[in-house]
Amino acid sequence: MRHLIFRQHVLAACVLVGLGLAPGLAHAQQKIGFVNPQRVVNETRLGQMAKADLARYVAEKDRLAKESAAQVALLRKEAEGTALSATERTRREEAYRRKSHLHETMLQENARDIKSEEAKLLQYVMRRADTVLEDIGKKGGYAIIITDPAAVGYVDKATVDLTDRVARELDSRGK
């Protein structure tokens, strides 16, 4: 009987100690990190290469827009010519309006396309960084690593920001 009471006290003590340690264990399992994707793009070789590709894409879109704007300006000048018959003036004004409309449409499409390419660039770099994030998460005991700045209201950069570490690791794997 005495032995049974002793076992119950030991068991109770273990439960109490376990409960005392449980918050610490739960806290250790809930380690959270944060990575700023834009900084990963800006601060890695992979990101710089992707940004250079995007810059070439944007330059080509700008070149086409400037050519179109020059054509619009030429058509406008022709439509405003003084030595034109009424029929010819009407024809040229209509050509100018059509080209102006096409030019505006092209500018809107270019803006949409560029924004889409920027999003693809970010996705491409972050997909390549996923293995780094996974490795850092497993080795560092992180339950969550957040990569969406919009999802975070406050980040204590001193304790949870892993961006520098991810950028270094991604660059070292790219060699």
CSV table of N, CA and C in Angstrom, one decimal:
chain,number,residue,atom,x,y,z
A,1,MET,N,0.8,-1.2,0.0
A,1,MET,CA,0.0,0.0,0.0
A,1,MET,C,0.9,1.2,0.0
A,2,ARG,N,1.9,1.2,0.8
A,2,ARG,CA,2.8,2.3,0.9
A,2,ARG,C,3.5,2.6,-0.4
A,3,HIS,N,3.8,1.5,-1.1
A,3,HIS,CA,4.4,1.5,-2.4
A,3,HIS,C,3.5,2.2,-3.4
A,4,LEU,N,2.2,1.9,-3.3
A,4,LEU,CA,1.2,2.4,-4.2
A,4,LEU,C,1.0,3.9,-4.0
A,5,ILE,N,1.0,4.4,-2.8
A,5,ILE,CA,0.9,5.8,-2.5
A,5,ILE,C,2.1,6.5,-3.0
A,6,PHE,N,3.3,5.9,-2.8
A,6,PHE,CA,4.5,6.5,-3.3
A,6,PHE,C,4.5,6.7,-4.8
A,7,ARG,N,4.0,5.7,-5.5
A,7,ARG,CA,3.9,5.7,-7.0
A,7,ARG,C,2.9,6.8,-7.4
A,8,GLN,N,1.8,7.0,-6.6
A,8,GLN,CA,0.8,8.0,-7.0
A,8,GLN,C,1.4,9.4,-6.8
A,9,HIS,N,2.2,9.6,-5.7
A,9,HIS,CA,2.9,10.9,-5.5
A,9,HIS,C,3.9,11.2,-6.6
A,10,VAL,N,4.7,10.1,-6.9
A,10,VAL,CA,5.7,10.3,-8.0
A,10,VAL,C,4.9,10.7,-9.3
A,11,LEU,N,3.9,10.0,-9.6
A,11,LEU,CA,3.1,10.2,-10.8
A,11,LEU,C,2.5,11.6,-10.8
A,12,ALA,N,2.0,12.0,-9.6
A,12,ALA,CA,1.4,13.4,-9.5
A,12,ALA,C,2.5,14.4,-9.7
A,13,ALA,N,3.7,14.2,-9.1
A,13,ALA,CA,4.8,15.1,-9.3
A,13,ALA,C,5.2,15.2,-10.7
A,14,CYS,N,5.3,14.1,-11.4
A,14,CYS,CA,5.6,14.1,-12.8
A,14,CYS,C,4.6,14.9,-13.6
A,15,VAL,N,3.3,14.7,-13.3
A,15,VAL,CA,2.3,15.4,-14.1
A,15,VAL,C,2.5,16.9,-13.8
A,16,LEU,N,2.7,17.3,-12.6
A,16,LEU,CA,2.9,18.7,-12.3
A,16,LEU,C,4.1,19.3,-13.0
A,17,VAL,N,5.2,18.6,-12.9
A,17,VAL,CA,6.4,19.0,-13.6
A,17,VAL,C,6.1,19.1,-15.1
A,18,GLY,N,5.4,18.1,-15.6
A,18,GLY,CA,5.1,18.1,-17.1
A,18,GLY,C,4.2,19.3,-17.4
A,19,LEU,N,3.3,19.6,-16.6
A,19,LEU,CA,2.4,20.8,-16.9
A,19,LEU,C,3.2,22.0,-16.8
A,20,GLY,N,4.2,22.1,-15.9
A,20,GLY,CA,5.0,23.3,-15.8
A,20,GLY,C,5.9,23.4,-17.0
A,21,LEU,N,6.3,22.3,-17.6
A,21,LEU,CA,7.2,22.4,-18.8
A,21,LEU,C,6.4,22.5,-20.1
A,22,ALA,N,5.1,22.1,-20.0
A,22,ALA,CA,4.3,22.1,-21.2
A,22,ALA,C,4.3,23.4,-21.9
A,23,PRO,N,4.1,24.6,-21.2
A,23,PRO,CA,4.1,25.8,-21.9
A,23,PRO,C,5.4,26.1,-22.6
A,24,GLY,N,6.5,25.7,-22.0
A,24,GLY,CA,7.8,25.9,-22.6
A,24,GLY,C,7.9,25.1,-23.9
A,25,LEU,N,7.5,23.8,-23.8
A,25,LEU,CA,7.5,23.0,-25.0
A,25,LEU,C,6.6,23.5,-26.1
A,26,ALA,N,5.4,23.9,-25.7
A,26,ALA,CA,4.5,24.4,-26.7
A,26,ALA,C,5.1,25.6,-27.3
A,27,HIS,N,5.7,26.5,-26.5
A,27,HIS,CA,6.3,27.7,-27.1
A,27,HIS,C,7.4,27.4,-28.0
A,28,ALA,N,8.2,26.4,-27.7
A,28,ALA,CA,9.3,26.0,-28.6
A,28,ALA,C,8.8,25.5,-29.9
A,29,GLN,N,7.6,24.8,-29.9
A,29,GLN,CA,7.0,24.3,-31.1
A,29,GLN,C,6.4,25.4,-32.0
A,30,GLN,N,6.2,26.5,-31.4
A,30,GLN,CA,5.4,27.6,-32.1
A,30,GLN,C,6.4,28.7,-32.6
A,31,LYS,N,7.6,28.4,-32.9
A,31,LYS,CA,8.6,29.4,-33.4
A,31,LYS,C,8.1,29.9,-34.8
A,32,ILE,N,8.1,31.2,-34.9
A,32,ILE,CA,7.6,31.8,-36.2
A,32,ILE,C,8.7,32.6,-36.8
A,33,GLY,N,8.9,32.6,-38.1
A,33,GLY,CA,9.8,33.4,-38.8
A,33,GLY,C,9.1,34.2,-39.9
A,34,PHE,N,9.8,35.2,-40.4
A,34,PHE,CA,9.3,36.0,-41.5
A,34,PHE,C,10.3,36.3,-42.5
A,35,VAL,N,10.0,36.3,-43.8
A,35,VAL,CA,10.9,36.6,-44.9
A,35,VAL,C,10.2,37.6,-45.8
A,36,ASN,N,10.9,38.6,-46.1
A,36,ASN,CA,10.3,39.7,-47.0
A,36,ASN,C,10.7,39.3,-48.5
A,37,PRO,N,9.8,38.8,-49.3
A,37,PRO,CA,10.1,38.3,-50.6
A,37,PRO,C,10.7,39.4,-51.5
A,38,GLN,N,10.3,40.7,-51.4
A,38,GLN,CA,10.9,41.7,-52.2
A,38,GLN,C,12.3,41.9,-51.9
A,39,ARG,N,12.7,41.8,-50.6
A,39,ARG,CA,14.1,41.9,-50.3
A,39,ARG,C,14.9,40.7,-50.8
A,40,VAL,N,14.3,39.5,-50.8
A,40,VAL,CA,15.0,38.3,-51.4
A,40,VAL,C,15.2,38.6,-52.9
A,41,VAL,N,14.3,39.2,-53.6
A,41,VAL,CA,14.5,39.5,-55.0
A,41,VAL,C,15.6,40.5,-55.2
A,42,ASN,N,15.5,41.6,-54.3
A,42,ASN,CA,16.5,42.7,-54.4
A,42,ASN,C,17.9,42.3,-54.0
A,43,GLU,N,18.0,41.3,-53.1
A,43,GLU,CA,19.3,41.1,-52.5
A,43,GLU,C,20.0,39.8,-52.9
A,44,THR,N,19.5,39.1,-53.9
A,44,THR,CA,20.1,37.8,-54.3
A,44,THR,C,20.5,37.9,-55.8
A,45,ARG,N,21.5,37.1,-56.2
A,45,ARG,CA,21.9,37.1,-57.6
A,45,ARG,C,20.8,36.6,-58.5
A,46,LEU,N,20.0,35.6,-58.0
A,46,LEU,CA,18.9,35.1,-58.8
A,46,LEU,C,17.9,36.2,-59.0
A,47,GLY,N,17.6,37.0,-58.0
A,47,GLY,CA,16.6,38.1,-58.1
A,47,GLY,C,17.1,39.2,-59.0
A,48,GLN,N,18.4,39.5,-58.9
A,48,GLN,CA,19.0,40.5,-59.8
A,48,GLN,C,18.9,40.1,-61.3
A,49,MET,N,19.2,38.8,-61.5
A,49,MET,CA,19.1,38.3,-62.9
A,49,MET,C,17.6,38.4,-63.4
A,50,ALA,N,16.7,38.1,-62.5
A,50,ALA,CA,15.3,38.1,-62.9
A,50,ALA,C,14.9,39.6,-63.1
A,51,LYS,N,15.4,40.5,-62.3
A,51,LYS,CA,15.0,41.9,-62.4
A,51,LYS,C,15.6,42.5,-63.7
A,52,ALA,N,16.8,42.0,-64.1
A,52,ALA,CA,17.4,42.4,-65.4
A,52,ALA,C,16.6,42.0,-66.6
A,53,ASP,N,16.0,40.7,-66.5
A,53,ASP,CA,15.1,40.2,-67.5
A,53,ASP,C,13.9,41.1,-67.6
A,54,LEU,N,13.4,41.5,-66.4
A,54,LEU,CA,12.2,42.3,-66.4
A,54,LEU,C,12.5,43.7,-67.0
A,55,ALA,N,13.6,44.2,-66.7
A,55,ALA,CA,14.0,45.6,-67.2
A,55,ALA,C,14.1,45.5,-68.7
A,56,ARG,N,14.6,44.4,-69.3
A,56,ARG,CA,14.6,44.3,-70.8
A,56,ARG,C,13.2,44.2,-71.3
A,57,TYR,N,12.4,43.5,-70.6
A,57,TYR,CA,11.0,43.4,-71.1
A,57,TYR,C,10.3,44.8,-71.0
A,58,VAL,N,10.5,45.5,-69.9
A,58,VAL,CA,9.9,46.9,-69.8
A,58,VAL,C,10.5,47.8,-70.9
A,59,ALA,N,11.8,47.7,-71.2
A,59,ALA,CA,12.4,48.6,-72.2
A,59,ALA,C,11.8,48.3,-73.5
A,60,GLU,N,11.5,47.1,-73.8
A,60,GLU,CA,10.9,46.7,-75.1
A,60,GLU,C,9.4,47.3,-75.2
A,61,LYS,N,8.7,47.1,-74.1
A,61,LYS,CA,7.4,47.7,-74.1
A,61,LYS,C,7.4,49.2,-74.2
A,62,ASP,N,8.4,49.9,-73.6
A,62,ASP,CA,8.5,51.3,-73.7
A,62,ASP,C,8.9,51.7,-75.1
A,63,ARG,N,9.7,51.0,-75.8
A,63,ARG,CA,10.1,51.3,-77.1
A,63,ARG,C,8.9,51.2,-78.1
A,64,LEU,N,8.1,50.2,-77.9
A,64,LEU,CA,6.9,50.0,-78.7
A,64,LEU,C,5.9,51.2,-78.4
A,65,ALA,N,5.8,51.6,-77.2
A,65,ALA,CA,4.9,52.7,-76.8
A,65,ALA,C,5.4,54.0,-77.4
A,66,LYS,N,6.7,54.2,-77.4
A,66,LYS,CA,7.2,55.5,-78.0
A,66,LYS,C,7.0,55.5,-79.5
A,67,GLU,N,7.2,54.3,-80.2
A,67,GLU,CA,6.9,54.3,-81.6
A,67,GLU,C,5.4,54.6,-81.9
A,68,SER,N,4.5,54.0,-81.1
A,68,SER,CA,3.1,54.2,-81.3
A,68,SER,C,2.8,55.7,-81.0
A,69,ALA,N,3.4,56.3,-80.0
A,69,ALA,CA,3.1,57.7,-79.7
A,69,ALA,C,3.6,58.6,-80.8
A,70,ALA,N,4.7,58.3,-81.4
A,70,ALA,CA,5.2,59.0,-82.6
A,70,ALA,C,4.3,58.9,-83.8
A,71,GLN,N,3.7,57.7,-84.0
A,71,GLN,CA,2.7,57.6,-85.1
A,71,GLN,C,1.5,58.4,-84.8
A,72,VAL,N,1.0,58.4,-83.5
A,72,VAL,CA,-0.1,59.2,-83.2
A,72,VAL,C,0.1,60.7,-83.4
A,73,ALA,N,1.3,61.2,-83.0
A,73,ALA,CA,1.7,62.6,-83.2
A,73,ALA,C,1.7,62.9,-84.7
A,74,LEU,N,2.3,62.0,-85.5
A,74,LEU,CA,2.3,62.3,-86.9
A,74,LEU,C,0.9,62.3,-87.5
A,75,LEU,N,0.0,61.4,-87.2
A,75,LEU,CA,-1.3,61.4,-87.7
A,75,LEU,C,-2.1,62.7,-87.2
A,76,ARG,N,-1.8,63.1,-86.0
A,76,ARG,CA,-2.5,64.4,-85.5
A,76,ARG,C,-2.0,65.6,-86.3
A,77,LYS,N,-0.7,65.6,-86.6
A,77,LYS,CA,-0.2,66.7,-87.4
A,77,LYS,C,-0.7,66.7,-88.8
A,78,GLU,N,-0.9,65.5,-89.4
A,78,GLU,CA,-1.4,65.4,-90.7
A,78,GLU,C,-2.9,65.8,-90.7
A,79,ALA,N,-3.6,65.4,-89.7
A,79,ALA,CA,-5.1,65.8,-89.6
A,79,ALA,C,-5.3,67.3,-89.4
A,80,GLU,N,-4.3,68.0,-88.9
A,80,GLU,CA,-4.4,69.4,-88.7
A,80,GLU,C,-3.8,70.2,-89.9
A,81,GLY,N,-3.4,69.5,-90.9
A,81,GLY,CA,-2.9,70.2,-92.1
A,81,GLY,C,-3.9,71.2,-92.7
A,82,THR,N,-3.4,72.3,-93.2
A,82,THR,CA,-4.2,73.4,-93.7
A,82,THR,C,-4.7,73.1,-95.1
A,83,ALA,N,-3.9,72.5,-95.9
A,83,ALA,CA,-4.2,72.3,-97.3
A,83,ALA,C,-4.9,71.0,-97.6
A,84,LEU,N,-5.9,70.6,-96.7
A,84,LEU,CA,-6.6,69.4,-96.9
A,84,LEU,C,-8.0,69.7,-97.3
A,85,SER,N,-8.6,68.8,-98.2
A,85,SER,CA,-10.0,68.9,-98.5
A,85,SER,C,-10.8,68.4,-97.2
A,86,ALA,N,-12.0,68.7,-97.2
A,86,ALA,CA,-12.9,68.3,-96.1
A,86,ALA,C,-12.9,66.8,-95.9
A,87,THR,N,-13.0,66.1,-97.1
A,87,THR,CA,-13.1,64.7,-97.1
A,87,THR,C,-11.7,64.1,-96.5
A,88,GLU,N,-10.6,64.6,-97.0
A,88,GLU,CA,-9.3,64.1,-96.6
A,88,GLU,C,-9.1,64.4,-95.1
A,89,ARG,N,-9.5,65.6,-94.7
A,89,ARG,CA,-9.3,66.0,-93.3
A,89,ARG,C,-10.1,65.0,-92.4
A,90,THR,N,-11.4,64.7,-92.8
A,90,THR,CA,-12.2,63.8,-92.1
A,90,THR,C,-11.6,62.4,-92.0
A,91,ARG,N,-11.0,61.9,-93.1
A,91,ARG,CA,-10.4,60.6,-93.2
A,91,ARG,C,-9.2,60.6,-92.3
A,92,ARG,N,-8.4,61.6,-92.3
A,92,ARG,CA,-7.1,61.7,-91.4
A,92,ARG,C,-7.5,61.8,-90.0
A,93,GLU,N,-8.5,62.6,-89.7
A,93,GLU,CA,-9.0,62.7,-88.3
A,93,GLU,C,-9.4,61.4,-87.7
A,94,GLU,N,-10.2,60.6,-88.6
A,94,GLU,CA,-10.6,59.3,-88.2
A,94,GLU,C,-9.4,58.4,-87.9
A,95,ALA,N,-8.5,58.4,-88.8
A,95,ALA,CA,-7.2,57.6,-88.7
A,95,ALA,C,-6.5,58.0,-87.4
A,96,TYR,N,-6.5,59.3,-87.1
A,96,TYR,CA,-5.8,59.8,-85.9
A,96,TYR,C,-6.6,59.2,-84.6
A,97,ARG,N,-7.9,59.3,-84.6
A,97,ARG,CA,-8.7,58.8,-83.5
A,97,ARG,C,-8.5,57.3,-83.3
A,98,ARG,N,-8.6,56.6,-84.4
A,98,ARG,CA,-8.4,55.1,-84.3
A,98,ARG,C,-7.0,54.8,-83.7
A,99,LYS,N,-6.0,55.4,-84.2
A,99,LYS,CA,-4.6,55.2,-83.7
A,99,LYS,C,-4.5,55.6,-82.3
A,100,SER,N,-5.1,56.8,-81.9
A,100,SER,CA,-5.0,57.2,-80.5
A,100,SER,C,-5.7,56.2,-79.6
A,101,HIS,N,-6.8,55.7,-80.0
A,101,HIS,CA,-7.5,54.7,-79.2
A,101,HIS,C,-6.6,53.4,-79.0
A,102,LEU,N,-6.1,53.0,-80.1
A,102,LEU,CA,-5.2,51.8,-80.1
A,102,LEU,C,-4.0,52.0,-79.2
A,103,HIS,N,-3.4,53.3,-79.3
A,103,HIS,CA,-2.3,53.6,-78.5
A,103,HIS,C,-2.6,53.6,-77.0
A,104,GLU,N,-3.8,54.1,-76.6
A,104,GLU,CA,-4.2,54.1,-75.2
A,104,GLU,C,-4.4,52.7,-74.7
A,105,THR,N,-5.1,51.9,-75.6
A,105,THR,CA,-5.3,50.5,-75.2
A,105,THR,C,-4.0,49.8,-75.0
A,106,MET,N,-3.0,50.0,-75.9
A,106,MET,CA,-1.7,49.4,-75.8
A,106,MET,C,-1.0,49.8,-74.5
A,107,LEU,N,-1.1,51.1,-74.1
A,107,LEU,CA,-0.5,51.5,-72.9
A,107,LEU,C,-1.1,50.8,-71.6
A,108,GLN,N,-2.4,50.6,-71.7
A,108,GLN,CA,-3.1,49.9,-70.6
A,108,GLN,C,-2.7,48.5,-70.5
A,109,GLU,N,-2.6,47.8,-71.7
A,109,GLU,CA,-2.1,46.4,-71.8
A,109,GLU,C,-0.7,46.3,-71.3
A,110,ASN,N,0.1,47.2,-71.7
A,110,ASN,CA,1.5,47.2,-71.3
A,110,ASN,C,1.7,47.3,-69.8
A,111,ALA,N,0.9,48.2,-69.1
A,111,ALA,CA,0.9,48.3,-67.7
A,111,ALA,C,0.5,47.0,-67.0
A,112,ARG,N,-0.6,46.4,-67.5
A,112,ARG,CA,-1.1,45.1,-67.0
A,112,ARG,C,0.0,44.0,-67.2
A,113,ASP,N,0.6,44.0,-68.4
A,113,ASP,CA,1.6,42.9,-68.7
A,113,ASP,C,2.8,43.1,-67.8
A,114,ILE,N,3.2,44.3,-67.6
A,114,ILE,CA,4.4,44.6,-66.8
A,114,ILE,C,4.1,44.1,-65.3
A,115,LYS,N,3.0,44.5,-64.8
A,115,LYS,CA,2.6,44.1,-63.5
A,115,LYS,C,2.5,42.6,-63.3
A,116,SER,N,2.0,41.9,-64.4
A,116,SER,CA,2.0,40.4,-64.4
A,116,SER,C,3.4,39.8,-64.4
A,117,GLU,N,4.3,40.4,-65.2
A,117,GLU,CA,5.6,39.9,-65.2
A,117,GLU,C,6.4,40.1,-63.9
A,118,GLU,N,6.1,41.3,-63.2
A,118,GLU,CA,6.7,41.5,-61.9
A,118,GLU,C,6.2,40.4,-60.9
A,119,ALA,N,4.9,40.1,-61.0
A,119,ALA,CA,4.4,39.0,-60.1
A,119,ALA,C,5.0,37.7,-60.4
A,120,LYS,N,5.2,37.4,-61.7
A,120,LYS,CA,5.9,36.1,-62.1
A,120,LYS,C,7.3,36.1,-61.6
A,121,LEU,N,8.0,37.2,-61.7
A,121,LEU,CA,9.4,37.3,-61.2
A,121,LEU,C,9.4,37.0,-59.7
A,122,LEU,N,8.6,37.6,-58.9
A,122,LEU,CA,8.6,37.3,-57.5
A,122,LEU,C,8.3,35.8,-57.2
A,123,GLN,N,7.3,35.3,-57.9
A,123,GLN,CA,6.9,33.9,-57.7
A,123,GLN,C,8.1,33.0,-58.1
A,124,TYR,N,8.8,33.3,-59.2
A,124,TYR,CA,9.9,32.5,-59.7
A,124,TYR,C,11.0,32.4,-58.6
A,125,VAL,N,11.4,33.6,-58.1
A,125,VAL,CA,12.5,33.7,-57.1
A,125,VAL,C,12.0,33.0,-55.8
A,126,MET,N,10.8,33.2,-55.4
A,126,MET,CA,10.3,32.6,-54.1
A,126,MET,C,10.1,31.1,-54.3
A,127,ARG,N,9.8,30.6,-55.5
A,127,ARG,CA,9.7,29.1,-55.7
A,127,ARG,C,11.1,28.5,-55.5
A,128,ARG,N,12.1,29.2,-56.0
A,128,ARG,CA,13.5,28.7,-55.9
A,128,ARG,C,13.9,28.8,-54.4
A,129,ALA,N,13.4,29.8,-53.7
A,129,ALA,CA,13.7,30.0,-52.3
A,129,ALA,C,13.0,29.0,-51.4
A,130,ASP,N,12.0,28.3,-51.9
A,130,ASP,CA,11.1,27.4,-51.1
A,130,ASP,C,12.0,26.3,-50.4
A,131,THR,N,12.9,25.8,-51.1
A,131,THR,CA,13.8,24.7,-50.5
A,131,THR,C,14.6,25.3,-49.4
A,132,VAL,N,15.1,26.5,-49.6
A,132,VAL,CA,15.9,27.2,-48.5
A,132,VAL,C,15.0,27.4,-47.3
A,133,LEU,N,13.8,27.9,-47.5
A,133,LEU,CA,12.8,28.2,-46.4
A,133,LEU,C,12.5,26.9,-45.7
A,134,GLU,N,12.3,25.8,-46.4
A,134,GLU,CA,12.0,24.5,-45.8
A,134,GLU,C,13.2,24.0,-45.0
A,135,ASP,N,14.4,24.1,-45.5
A,135,ASP,CA,15.6,23.7,-44.7
A,135,ASP,C,15.8,24.5,-43.5
A,136,ILE,N,15.7,25.9,-43.6
A,136,ILE,CA,15.8,26.7,-42.5
A,136,ILE,C,14.7,26.5,-41.4
A,137,GLY,N,13.5,26.2,-41.9
A,137,GLY,CA,12.4,25.9,-41.0
A,137,GLY,C,12.6,24.7,-40.2
A,138,LYS,N,13.0,23.6,-40.9
A,138,LYS,CA,13.3,22.3,-40.2
A,138,LYS,C,14.4,22.4,-39.3
A,139,LYS,N,15.6,23.0,-39.7
A,139,LYS,CA,16.8,23.0,-38.9
A,139,LYS,C,16.6,24.0,-37.7
A,140,GLY,N,15.8,25.1,-37.9
A,140,GLY,CA,15.7,26.1,-36.9
A,140,GLY,C,14.5,25.9,-36.0
A,141,GLY,N,13.7,24.8,-36.3
A,141,GLY,CA,12.5,24.5,-35.5
A,141,GLY,C,11.4,25.5,-35.7
A,142,TYR,N,11.2,26.0,-36.9
A,142,TYR,CA,10.1,27.0,-37.1
A,142,TYR,C,8.9,26.2,-37.5
A,143,ALA,N,7.8,26.6,-36.8
A,143,ALA,CA,6.5,26.0,-37.2
A,143,ALA,C,5.9,26.7,-38.4
A,144,ILE,N,6.2,28.0,-38.5
A,144,ILE,CA,5.6,28.9,-39.6
A,144,ILE,C,6.7,29.8,-40.0
A,145,ILE,N,6.9,30.0,-41.3
A,145,ILE,CA,7.7,31.1,-41.9
A,145,ILE,C,6.7,31.8,-42.8
A,146,ILE,N,6.4,33.1,-42.5
A,146,ILE,CA,5.5,33.9,-43.3
A,146,ILE,C,6.3,34.6,-44.4
A,147,THR,N,5.7,34.6,-45.6
A,147,THR,CA,6.4,35.3,-46.7
A,147,THR,C,5.5,36.3,-47.3
A,148,ASP,N,4.4,36.6,-46.7
A,148,ASP,CA,3.4,37.6,-47.3
A,148,ASP,C,3.4,38.8,-46.3
A,149,PRO,N,4.1,39.9,-46.7
A,149,PRO,CA,4.1,41.1,-45.8
A,149,PRO,C,2.8,41.7,-45.5
A,150,ALA,N,1.8,41.5,-46.4
A,150,ALA,CA,0.4,42.0,-46.2
A,150,ALA,C,-0.3,41.2,-45.1
A,151,ALA,N,0.2,40.0,-44.8
A,151,ALA,CA,-0.5,39.1,-43.8
A,151,ALA,C,0.0,39.5,-42.4
A,152,VAL,N,1.1,40.3,-42.3
A,152,VAL,CA,1.7,40.6,-41.0
A,152,VAL,C,1.4,42.0,-40.6
A,153,GLY,N,0.9,42.2,-39.4
A,153,GLY,CA,0.7,43.6,-38.9
A,153,GLY,C,2.0,44.1,-38.3
A,154,TYR,N,2.7,43.3,-37.5
A,154,TYR,CA,3.9,43.7,-36.8
A,154,TYR,C,4.9,42.6,-36.9
A,155,VAL,N,6.1,42.9,-37.2
A,155,VAL,CA,7.2,41.9,-37.2
A,155,VAL,C,8.3,42.5,-36.3
A,156,ASP,N,8.8,41.7,-35.4
A,156,ASP,CA,10.0,42.1,-34.6
A,156,ASP,C,11.2,41.5,-35.4
A,157,LYS,N,11.7,42.4,-36.2
A,157,LYS,CA,12.8,42.0,-37.1
A,157,LYS,C,14.0,41.4,-36.4
A,158,ALA,N,14.2,41.8,-35.2
A,158,ALA,CA,15.4,41.3,-34.5
A,158,ALA,C,15.2,39.8,-34.1
A,159,THR,N,14.0,39.3,-34.0
A,159,THR,CA,13.8,38.0,-33.6
A,159,THR,C,13.2,37.0,-34.6
A,160,VAL,N,12.5,37.5,-35.6
A,160,VAL,CA,11.8,36.6,-36.5
A,160,VAL,C,12.2,36.8,-38.0
A,161,ASP,N,12.8,37.9,-38.4
A,161,ASP,CA,13.1,38.2,-39.8
A,161,ASP,C,14.3,37.3,-40.3
A,162,LEU,N,14.0,36.4,-41.2
A,162,LEU,CA,15.0,35.5,-41.7
A,162,LEU,C,15.4,35.8,-43.1
A,163,THR,N,15.1,37.0,-43.6
A,163,THR,CA,15.3,37.4,-45.0
A,163,THR,C,16.8,37.4,-45.3
A,164,ASP,N,17.7,37.9,-44.5
A,164,ASP,CA,19.1,37.9,-44.7
A,164,ASP,C,19.6,36.5,-44.8
A,165,ARG,N,19.2,35.6,-43.9
A,165,ARG,CA,19.6,34.2,-43.9
A,165,ARG,C,19.2,33.5,-45.2
A,166,VAL,N,17.9,33.7,-45.6
A,166,VAL,CA,17.4,33.1,-46.8
A,166,VAL,C,18.2,33.6,-48.1
A,167,ALA,N,18.4,34.9,-48.1
A,167,ALA,CA,19.1,35.5,-49.3
A,167,ALA,C,20.5,34.9,-49.4
A,168,ARG,N,21.2,34.8,-48.2
A,168,ARG,CA,22.6,34.3,-48.3
A,168,ARG,C,22.6,32.8,-48.7
A,169,GLU,N,21.7,32.0,-48.1
A,169,GLU,CA,21.6,30.6,-48.5
A,169,GLU,C,21.2,30.4,-49.9
A,170,LEU,N,20.3,31.2,-50.4
A,170,LEU,CA,19.9,31.1,-51.8
A,170,LEU,C,21.0,31.4,-52.8
A,171,ASP,N,21.8,32.4,-52.4
A,171,ASP,CA,23.0,32.8,-53.2
A,171,ASP,C,24.0,31.7,-53.2
A,172,SER,N,24.2,31.1,-52.0
A,172,SER,CA,25.2,30.1,-51.9
A,172,SER,C,24.8,28.8,-52.6
A,173,ARG,N,23.6,28.5,-52.8
A,173,ARG,CA,23.1,27.4,-53.5
A,173,ARG,C,23.2,27.6,-55.0
A,174,GLY,N,23.2,28.9,-55.4
A,174,GLY,CA,23.2,29.2,-56.8
A,174,GLY,C,24.6,29.1,-57.5
A,175,LYS,N,25.6,28.9,-56.7
A,175,LYS,CA,27.0,28.8,-57.2
A,175,LYS,C,27.2,27.5,-57.9
